[in-house]
Coordinates of N, CA and C and ligand atoms in Angstrom, one line a residue:
M227 N 40.5 23.5 -9.4 CA 41.0 24.7 -10.5 C 40.4 24.8 -12.1
K228 N 40.0 26.5 -12.2 CA 38.8 26.9 -13.5 C 39.5 26.8 -14.8
I229 N 39.8 27.0 -14.4 CA 40.1 27.0 -16.2 C 39.2 28.2 -16.9
V230 N 39.2 30.0 -18.0 CA 37.9 29.7 -18.4 C 38.2 30.4 -19.8
R231 N 38.0 30.0 -21.2 CA 38.0 30.1 -22.6 C 36.8 30.8 -22.9
Y232 N 37.4 31.3 -24.0 CA 36.1 32.1 -24.6 C 35.9 31.5 -25.8
Q233 N 34.6 31.2 -26.1 CA 34.1 30.3 -27.9 C 33.3 31.0 -28.8
V234 N 34.5 31.9 -30.1 CA 33.8 33.3 -30.4 C 33.3 31.8 -32.6
R235 N 31.2 31.8 -32.1 CA 31.3 31.1 -33.4 C 31.1 32.3 -35.2
V236 N 30.9 32.5 -35.1 CA 30.2 33.4 -36.8 C 29.9 32.6 -38.1
L237 N 28.2 32.8 -37.5 CA 27.6 31.9 -38.7 C 26.9 32.4 -40.2
D238 N 27.0 32.9 -40.6 CA 26.6 33.3 -42.3 C 25.2 32.7 -41.9
R239 N 24.3 33.9 -43.1 CA 22.9 33.4 -43.4 C 22.3 32.3 -42.3
K240 N 22.3 31.0 -43.3 CA 21.5 30.4 -42.8 C 22.3 29.7 -42.3
G241 N 23.0 30.2 -41.1 CA 22.9 29.7 -39.6 C 24.5 28.5 -39.3
N242 N 24.7 28.5 -40.6 CA 25.6 27.7 -40.8 C 27.3 28.1 -39.2
V243 N 27.5 27.8 -39.6 CA 28.6 28.0 -38.3 C 30.4 28.1 -39.7
T244 N 31.0 29.5 -40.0 CA 32.2 29.4 -40.5 C 33.1 29.8 -40.6
F245 N 32.5 30.0 -38.8 CA 34.8 30.3 -37.8 C 34.6 29.4 -36.9
K246 N 35.0 29.1 -36.0 CA 34.8 28.3 -34.3 C 36.0 28.9 -34.4
K247 N 36.2 29.5 -33.1 CA 37.6 29.1 -32.5 C 37.9 29.7 -30.9
T248 N 38.4 28.7 -30.1 CA 38.5 29.6 -28.7 C 39.8 29.5 -28.2
F249 N 39.2 31.1 -27.3 CA 40.6 31.7 -27.8 C 40.8 32.0 -25.9
K250 N 41.9 32.6 -25.1 CA 42.2 32.1 -24.0 C 41.5 33.5 -23.5
V251 N 41.6 34.0 -23.5 CA 42.1 36.0 -23.9 C 40.7 36.3 -23.5
E252 N 39.9 36.9 -22.4 CA 38.1 38.5 -23.6 C 38.8 38.3 -24.7
S253 N 39.9 39.2 -24.5 CA 39.8 41.0 -24.3 C 40.0 40.7 -25.5
V254 N 40.6 39.1 -26.7 CA 41.6 39.3 -27.9 C 39.6 38.2 -28.6
A255 N 39.1 37.9 -28.1 CA 37.7 37.0 -27.8 C 36.6 37.9 -28.5
L256 N 36.7 39.0 -27.9 CA 35.8 40.2 -28.2 C 35.2 40.8 -29.1
E257 N 37.1 42.1 -29.8 CA 37.7 42.2 -31.5 C 37.6 40.7 -31.8
R258 N 37.3 39.2 -32.0 CA 37.1 39.0 -32.9 C 35.6 39.1 -33.5
A259 N 35.0 39.0 -32.1 CA 33.3 38.6 -32.0 C 33.7 40.8 -33.4
R260 N 34.0 41.3 -32.2 CA 33.8 42.6 -33.3 C 33.9 43.2 -34.3
K261 N 34.5 42.2 -35.3 CA 35.1 42.2 -36.0 C 34.1 41.2 -37.2
A262 N 33.9 40.3 -36.6 CA 32.8 39.7 -37.8 C 31.3 41.1 -37.8
K263 N 30.7 40.8 -36.1 CA 29.6 41.6 -36.3 C 30.1 42.8 -37.4
E264 N 31.1 43.7 -37.2 CA 30.7 45.1 -38.0 C 30.9 44.9 -40.0
N265 N 31.5 43.2 -40.5 CA 31.0 42.8 -41.5 C 29.6 41.8 -41.4
G266 N 28.6 41.9 -40.5 CA 27.2 42.3 -41.7 C 27.1 40.6 -40.2
K267 N 28.2 39.8 -39.7 CA 28.1 38.5 -39.9 C 26.9 38.1 -38.0
K268 N 26.8 37.2 -38.2 CA 25.7 36.7 -36.7 C 27.7 36.4 -35.8
V269 N 27.1 36.3 -35.0 CA 27.8 35.7 -33.7 C 27.6 35.2 -32.7
I270 N 28.3 34.0 -32.2 CA 27.7 34.0 -30.5 C 29.4 33.9 -29.9
L271 N 29.5 34.3 -29.0 CA 30.6 34.8 -27.6 C 30.2 33.4 -26.6
R272 N 31.0 33.1 -26.9 CA 30.0 32.0 -24.7 C 31.6 31.3 -24.5
K273 N 31.4 32.2 -22.9 CA 32.0 31.0 -21.6 C 32.3 30.3 -21.7
K274 N 33.2 30.1 -20.8 CA 33.3 28.1 -21.2 C 34.1 28.3 -19.6
V275 N 33.3 28.0 -18.4 CA 34.2 27.4 -17.7 C 34.9 26.0 -17.6
K276 N 35.9 25.7 -17.3 CA 36.1 24.0 -17.4 C 37.3 23.5 -15.4
E277 N 36.2 22.8 -15.1 CA 37.7 22.4 -14.2 C 38.5 21.8 -15.2
G278 N 40.1 22.4 -14.8 CA 41.4 22.1 -14.7 C 42.0 21.2 -13.8
F279 N 43.1 20.4 -14.2 CA 44.4 19.9 -13.5 C 45.1 20.7 -14.2
K280 N 46.4 21.0 -13.6 CA 47.5 20.9 -14.1 C 48.5 20.4 -13.1
L281 N 49.8 19.6 -13.6 CA 50.9 18.6 -12.7 C 52.0 19.8 -13.2
R282 N 52.6 20.4 -11.8 CA 53.6 21.1 -12.3 C 54.2 20.9 -12.2
D283 N 55.2 21.1 -12.5 CA 56.7 19.9 -12.7 C 58.0 21.7 -12.6
G284 N 59.1 22.0 -11.9 CA 60.0 22.6 -12.6 C 61.0 22.9 -11.3
W285 N 60.1 21.8 -10.3 CA 60.5 22.7 -9.5 C 61.7 21.7 -8.5
G286 N 62.9 21.4 -9.7 CA 64.2 21.3 -10.1 C 64.6 19.5 -10.0
S287 N 63.2 18.6 -10.7 CA 63.7 17.2 -9.9 C 64.9 17.3 -10.7
T288 N 65.5 15.9 -10.1 CA 66.8 16.0 -11.6 C 66.3 14.1 -11.3
T289 N 65.3 13.7 -11.0 CA 64.4 12.1 -10.4 C 65.0 11.6 -12.5
T290 N 65.2 9.8 -12.7 CA 64.7 9.6 -13.0 C 64.1 8.0 -13.1
R291 N 63.3 7.5 -12.9 CA 62.9 6.2 -12.6 C 62.6 5.4 -14.3
P292 N 63.0 4.2 -13.9 CA 62.6 3.6 -14.9 C 61.5 3.7 -15.5
A293 N 60.4 3.7 -17.1 CA 59.7 3.7 -17.6 C 58.8 1.8 -17.4
A294 N 57.8 2.9 -17.2 CA 56.7 0.9 -16.7 C 55.8 0.6 -17.6
P295 N 55.2 -0.4 -17.9 CA 54.1 -0.5 -19.0 C 52.8 -0.2 -18.3
K296 N 51.9 0.4 -19.1 CA 50.5 1.8 -19.0 C 49.3 0.7 -20.3
P297 N 48.7 1.5 -19.1 CA 48.0 1.2 -18.3 C 48.1 0.0 -16.8
V298 N 47.9 1.0 -15.4 CA 48.6 0.3 -15.2 C 46.6 0.0 -13.5
K299 N 46.0 -0.5 -13.3 CA 44.9 -0.3 -12.7 C 44.6 0.0 -11.5
T300 N 45.8 -0.2 -10.6 CA 45.8 1.1 -9.4 C 47.0 2.1 -9.1
L301 N 45.8 3.2 -7.9 CA 46.8 4.0 -7.4 C 46.9 3.7 -6.4
V302 N 48.0 4.5 -5.2 CA 49.1 3.3 -4.5 C 49.0 5.0 -3.8
G303 N 47.8 5.3 -2.7 CA 48.3 6.4 -1.7 C 49.0 6.2 -0.4
H304 N 50.3 7.4 -0.1 CA 51.7 6.8 -0.5 C 51.3 8.9 1.5
H305 N 51.7 9.5 2.8 CA 52.1 10.5 2.7 C 53.2 9.9 3.4
S306 N 54.1 11.1 3.6 CA 55.5 11.8 3.0 C 56.7 11.7 4.5
V307 N 55.3 11.4 5.7 CA 55.3 12.1 6.6 C 56.6 13.7 6.4
T308 N 56.7 14.2 6.3 CA 57.9 15.1 6.2 C 57.8 16.9 6.9
K309 N 58.0 17.7 6.8 CA 57.1 18.8 6.9 C 55.1 18.9 6.4
Q310 N 55.3 19.2 7.0 CA 53.4 20.2 7.5 C 53.5 20.9 6.9
L311 N 53.5 21.2 5.7 CA 53.1 22.7 4.8 C 51.1 22.9 5.3
S312 N 51.4 24.1 4.8 CA 49.9 25.5 5.7 C 49.9 25.2 3.9
P313 N 48.2 25.0 4.3 CA 47.7 24.9 3.0 C 48.0 26.6 2.3
N314 N 48.1 27.7 2.7 CA 48.6 28.5 1.7 C 49.8 28.6 1.7
A315 N 51.0 27.9 1.3 CA 51.5 28.1 1.1 C 51.7 28.6 -0.4
T316 N 52.9 28.3 -0.4 CA 54.2 30.0 -1.5 C 53.9 28.4 -2.4
V317 N 53.7 28.9 -3.5 CA 54.7 26.8 -4.7 C 56.3 26.9 -4.2
K318 N 56.2 28.1 -4.2 CA 58.3 29.0 -4.2 C 58.1 27.2 -2.6
Q319 N 57.9 27.3 -1.6 CA 57.8 26.9 -0.5 C 57.7 25.5 -0.5
E320 N 56.2 25.0 -1.2 CA 56.3 24.0 -2.5 C 56.9 23.0 -3.3
Q321 N 57.9 24.2 -3.9 CA 59.2 23.5 -4.4 C 60.7 23.4 -4.1
A322 N 60.3 24.3 -3.3 CA 61.5 23.7 -2.3 C 61.6 22.4 -1.2
E323 N 60.1 22.3 -1.0 CA 59.4 20.5 0.0 C 59.7 19.6 -1.4
M324 N 59.4 19.4 -2.9 CA 59.3 19.1 -3.4 C 61.3 18.4 -3.4
R325 N 61.9 19.3 -3.3 CA 63.7 19.3 -3.4 C 64.0 18.1 -2.5
S326 N 63.1 18.5 -0.6 CA 63.5 18.2 -0.2 C 62.6 16.5 -0.2
V327 N 61.5 16.3 -0.7 CA 61.5 15.1 -0.5 C 61.8 14.6 -0.7
Q328 N 62.8 14.6 -2.2 CA 63.7 13.7 -3.5 C 65.3 14.2 -2.6
A329 N 65.3 14.7 -1.3 CA 67.1 14.8 -1.6 C 66.7 13.5 -0.3
I330 N 65.7 13.3 -0.2 CA 65.6 11.4 1.4 C 65.5 10.5 0.2
G331 N 64.7 10.5 -1.2 CA 65.5 10.3 -1.8 C 66.4 9.5 -2.1
Y332 N 67.4 10.2 -2.9 CA 68.3 10.0 -2.6 C 69.3 8.8 -1.8
A333 N 68.3 9.6 -0.3 CA 70.0 9.3 0.3 C 69.7 8.0 1.5
R334 N 68.0 7.4 1.1 CA 67.8 6.4 1.1 C 67.6 5.4 0.1
G335 N 68.7 5.9 -1.0 CA 69.1 4.6 -2.5 C 68.2 4.7 -4.2
L336 N 66.9 4.9 -3.4 CA 66.2 5.0 -4.0 C 65.1 6.0 -5.5
G337 N 67.0 6.5 -5.8 CA 67.1 7.9 -7.0 C 66.3 9.0 -8.0
G338 N 65.7 9.3 -6.1 CA 65.6 10.8 -6.4 C 63.9 10.6 -5.4
F339 N 62.8 11.6 -5.7 CA 61.5 11.4 -5.7 C 60.9 10.2 -5.7
P340 N 60.6 9.6 -4.7 CA 60.5 8.0 -4.8 C 58.6 7.6 -5.7
Y341 N 57.6 9.0 -4.9 CA 56.2 8.9 -5.5 C 55.1 10.0 -7.2
G342 N 55.1 9.1 -7.7 CA 54.5 9.7 -8.9 C 54.0 11.7 -8.8
V343 N 53.2 11.1 -8.1 CA 52.7 12.9 -7.8 C 52.5 13.3 -6.3
A344 N 52.2 14.6 -5.7 CA 52.7 14.9 -4.2 C 51.5 15.6 -4.5
I345 N 50.4 16.0 -3.5 CA 49.9 17.1 -2.8 C 49.8 17.6 -2.0
P346 N 50.2 18.8 -2.0 CA 50.7 19.3 -0.3 C 49.1 19.6 0.6
P347 N 49.0 20.8 1.4 CA 47.9 21.0 1.7 C 46.7 21.3 1.0
S348 N 47.7 22.3 0.5 CA 47.5 24.2 -0.8 C 46.3 23.2 -1.8
G349 N 46.5 21.9 -2.2 CA 45.7 21.1 -2.9 C 46.8 20.8 -4.8
R350 N 47.9 21.3 -5.0 CA 48.3 21.5 -5.8 C 49.0 21.0 -6.3
C351 N 49.4 20.1 -7.4 CA 49.7 19.1 -7.9 C 51.2 19.1 -8.4
Y352 N 51.7 18.6 -8.1 CA 53.4 17.9 -8.7 C 53.9 17.2 -8.5
K353 N 55.0 16.9 -9.8 CA 55.2 15.7 -10.8 C 56.0 15.6 -9.5
G354 N 56.3 14.0 -9.5 CA 57.5 13.5 -8.6 C 58.4 13.4 -9.8
S355 N 57.9 12.0 -9.5 CA 59.4 10.6 -10.9 C 57.7 9.9 -11.9
G356 N 56.6 11.0 -11.6 CA 55.8 10.5 -12.9 C 55.1 9.5 -13.2
F357 N 54.1 9.5 -12.9 CA 53.9 7.9 -14.3 C 53.8 7.4 -14.8
G358 N 53.9 6.1 -15.4 CA 54.0 5.3 -16.3 C 55.5 5.3 -15.8
T359 N 56.2 5.2 -14.6 CA 57.0 4.8 -14.4 C 56.9 3.8 -13.3
V360 N 58.4 3.4 -13.1 CA 58.3 2.4 -11.8 C 58.7 3.2 -11.0
E361 N 58.7 4.2 -10.2 CA 58.1 4.6 -8.6 C 59.0 3.9 -7.6
A362 N 59.1 5.0 -6.9 CA 59.9 3.6 -5.6 C 58.8 4.3 -4.1
A363 N 57.7 4.1 -4.5 CA 57.0 4.1 -3.5 C 56.4 2.7 -2.5
T364 N 55.9 1.9 -3.4 CA 54.8 0.5 -3.1 C 55.9 -0.7 -3.1
G365 N 56.9 -1.6 -2.4 CA 58.1 -2.3 -2.1 C 57.4 -3.5 -2.7
G366 N 58.1 -4.1 -4.3 CA 57.7 -5.1 -4.9 C 55.7 -5.0 -5.9
Y367 N 55.9 -4.2 -5.5 CA 54.1 -3.6 -6.5 C 54.4 -2.8 -7.4
N368 N 55.9 -1.8 -7.3 CA 55.8 -0.3 -8.6 C 55.5 -0.5 -9.5
T369 N 56.3 -1.9 -10.6 CA 56.0 -1.9 -11.6 C 54.6 -1.2 -12.2
P370 N 53.8 -2.7 -11.0 CA 51.9 -2.4 -11.9 C 50.6 -0.6 -11.2
T371 N 52.1 -0.2 -10.3 CA 50.4 1.1 -10.2 C 51.4 1.9 -10.1
D372 N 50.3 3.3 -9.9 CA 51.6 4.3 -10.3 C 51.8 4.9 -8.7
S373 N 52.3 5.7 -7.7 CA 51.6 6.6 -6.3 C 51.0 7.5 -7.0
I374 N 49.7 8.2 -5.4 CA 50.4 9.6 -5.0 C 50.7 9.1 -3.8
V375 N 51.2 11.2 -3.4 CA 51.9 11.4 -2.3 C 50.9 12.1 -1.4
F376 N 50.9 12.1 -0.1 CA 50.4 13.1 0.4 C 51.0 14.0 1.3
L377 N 51.6 15.1 1.1 CA 52.7 16.4 2.5 C 52.4 16.4 3.5
G378 N 53.5 15.1 4.0 CA 53.1 15.9 5.1 C 52.9 14.2 6.2
N379 N 51.9 14.0 7.5 CA 51.4 13.2 8.5 C 50.0 13.1 8.5
Y380 N 50.1 12.6 8.3 CA 48.2 11.9 7.5 C 47.9 11.2 8.8
E381 N 48.4 10.4 9.9 CA 48.2 9.8 11.0 C 47.8 11.5 12.0
V382 N 48.3 13.2 11.8 CA 48.1 13.9 13.0 C 47.4 14.5 11.8
F383 N 47.7 14.6 11.1 CA 46.9 15.8 9.8 C 45.4 15.6 9.4
K384 N 44.2 16.0 9.7 CA 43.3 15.6 8.0 C 43.4 16.3 6.6
L385 N 43.2 15.2 6.0 CA 43.5 15.9 4.6 C 43.2 17.1 4.4
T386 N 42.9 18.4 3.2 CA 42.3 19.4 3.3 C 41.3 18.3 2.1
K387 N 39.9 19.4 1.6 CA 38.6 19.6 1.3 C 40.0 19.8 -0.8
E388 N 41.5 20.7 -0.7 CA 41.5 21.2 -1.9 C 42.4 19.8 -1.8
Q389 N 43.0 19.8 -0.6 CA 43.9 17.6 -1.1 C 42.7 16.8 -2.2
I390 N 42.0 16.7 -1.7 CA 40.7 15.4 -2.0 C 40.2 15.6 -2.8
E391 N 40.1 16.9 -3.9 CA 39.7 17.4 -4.5 C 41.0 17.6 -5.8
A392 N 41.7 17.3 -5.4 CA 42.7 17.5 -6.2 C 43.1 15.4 -6.3
A393 N 43.5 15.0 -5.8 CA 43.4 14.0 -5.8 C 42.4 12.7 -6.3
V394 N 41.6 13.3 -6.0 CA 41.0 12.6 -7.4 C 40.5 13.4 -9.3
A395 N 41.1 14.7 -8.7 CA 41.7 14.9 -10.9 C 43.2 14.5 -11.2
V396 N 43.5 13.7 -10.0 CA 45.2 13.5 -10.7 C 44.0 12.2 -11.8
G397 N 43.1 11.2 -10.9 CA 43.3 10.0 -10.9 C 42.1 10.8 -12.5
R398 N 41.7 11.1 -12.1 CA 40.8 11.4 -13.2 C 42.0 11.6 -14.8
W399 N 43.0 11.9 -14.9 CA 43.8 13.0 -15.7 C 44.6 11.7 -15.6
A400 N 44.1 10.6 -14.9 CA 45.9 10.4 -15.4 C 44.9 9.2 -16.1
R401 N 43.7 8.9 -15.6 CA 42.7 7.8 -16.6 C 42.8 8.8 -17.9
E402 N 42.3 9.9 -18.2 CA 42.1 10.8 -19.4 C 44.0 10.1 -20.5
Q403 N 45.3 10.1 -19.0 CA 46.5 10.3 -20.4 C 47.2 8.5 -20.4
G404 N 45.8 7.6 -20.0 CA 45.8 6.6 -20.9 C 47.0 6.1 -19.6
F405 N 46.8 6.2 -18.8 CA 48.4 6.0 -17.0 C 48.2 4.9 -16.8
T406 N 46.6 5.1 -16.6 CA 45.6 4.2 -15.6 C 44.0 3.5 -17.2
T407 N 44.2 2.4 -16.2 CA 42.7 2.1 -17.0 C 42.2 2.6 -16.6
K408 N 40.1 1.8 -17.6 CA 39.5 3.5 -17.2 C 38.6 2.8 -15.0
V409 N 38.4 1.9 -15.0 CA 38.6 2.5 -13.7 C 39.7 1.9 -12.9
V410 N 39.6 2.4 -11.6 CA 41.3 2.4 -11.5 C 40.7 2.3 -10.0
A411 N 42.2 1.9 -9.0 CA 41.3 1.5 -7.2 C 42.3 1.7 -7.2
F412 N 42.3 3.0 -6.2 CA 42.7 3.4 -5.1 C 42.9 3.4 -3.9
D413 N 44.6 2.7 -4.3 CA 44.4 1.2 -2.6 C 46.3 2.1 -1.3
P414 N 45.4 1.9 -0.1 CA 46.5 2.4 0.8 C 48.3 1.5 0.4
H415 N 48.9 2.3 1.2 CA 49.8 1.4 0.4 C 50.3 -0.1 1.8
Q416 N 49.7 1.1 3.1 CA 49.2 -0.5 4.1 C 48.4 -1.3 3.5
K417 N 48.2 -1.6 2.3 CA 47.0 -2.3 1.6 C 48.8 -4.1 0.9
Y418 N 49.8 -3.3 0.9 CA 50.8 -4.3 -0.3 C 51.2 -4.5 1.3
K419 N 52.1 -3.7 2.3 CA 52.7 -3.8 3.6 C 52.6 -3.6 5.0
A420 N 52.9 -4.1 6.1 CA 52.7 -3.7 7.2 C 53.1 -2.1 7.5
T421 N 51.9 -1.3 7.2 CA 53.0 0.6 8.2 C 51.5 0.8 8.1
A422 N 51.9 1.8 8.2 CA 50.4 3.5 9.1 C 50.2 4.0 8.1
C423 N 51.5 3.3 6.5 CA 51.4 4.8 5.8 C 49.6 4.4 4.8
P424 N 48.6 5.5 5.1 CA 48.6 7.0 4.5 C 48.9 6.7 5.5
G425 N 47.9 7.0 6.3 CA 48.1 7.9 7.9 C 46.5 6.7 7.3
K426 N 45.8 7.5 9.0 CA 44.0 7.2 9.3 C 42.9 8.5 8.8
H427 N 43.6 9.6 8.8 CA 43.3 10.7 7.7 C 42.4 10.0 6.5
V428 N 43.7 10.4 5.5 CA 44.2 9.5 4.0 C 42.7 8.7 3.8
M429 N 43.0 7.2 4.8 CA 42.2 6.4 4.7 C 40.7 6.6 5.0
A430 N 40.7 7.5 6.1 CA 39.1 7.6 6.3 C 38.9 8.0 4.8
E431 N 39.3 8.4 3.7 CA 39.3 9.7 3.1 C 39.3 8.0 1.3
L432 N 40.1 7.4 1.1 CA 40.7 6.7 0.0 C 39.2 6.1 -0.4
K433 N 38.6 5.5 0.2 CA 37.9 4.9 -0.6 C 36.6 6.4 -1.6
S434 N 36.1 6.5 -1.1 CA 35.6 8.1 -1.5 C 35.7 8.9 -2.3
I435 N 37.2 9.3 -2.8 CA 38.4 8.9 -3.9 C 38.3 8.1 -4.5
E436 N 39.0 7.6 -3.9 CA 37.6 6.0 -6.2 C 36.5 6.4 -6.1
K437 N 35.7 6.2 -5.4 CA 34.6 6.6 -6.3 C 34.7 7.6 -6.8
Q438 N 34.3 8.7 -6.7 CA 34.8 9.6 -7.6 C 36.0 10.4 -8.6
I439 N 36.6 9.5 -8.8 CA 38.2 8.9 -9.4 C 37.0 8.2 -10.5
N440 N 35.9 7.8 -10.7 CA 35.9 6.9 -10.9 C 34.8 6.9 -11.9
S441 N 33.5 7.5 -11.1 CA 32.2 8.3 -11.4 C 32.2 8.9 -12.6
Ligands
LIG207 ZN1 54.7 4.4 2.2

């Protein structure tokens, strides 16, 4: 996801910056620049494009998993083996799927959404039980790890390019937020348990994702 910002810098005659502010809305930045110019000031207007990360909440999470010590050294990858959403699914459809996985979690006695962060084929990122918590994803290792789940079945379906990019973004964001150590391992669930999880198509991308998170 791209985030666009507009930075206005106003300089005095000596070239010293006397005003500097970043605006979200282009027209507001232009207006501020125009005013400064009217007053005979030198103005520099810059458009800044940054790769942004948005963790979506507000889908109806009722999950409360206990807090865990952070940072952790390991992220664990899972797949949910639930409905395979289209990469073009709407936010509403994905929110419904989050509630559905949460309901499965409750039915299994896991206290709600079992995984920290979820990534459907669209590449949007949803907060499940969150990072910095004892998730209910990787039996015996939920305290020293945080978990990412790819919604769907990746024994059958390939990850989309958007999901791969999103997993990298989640990993980098987690480090920025202090949830993980500077260098983090992205392990498959099957490293900790005899399971096919996270599926062969996630397995094929895991090391590359890990490398990009740490690059
Ligand atoms: Zn798993």
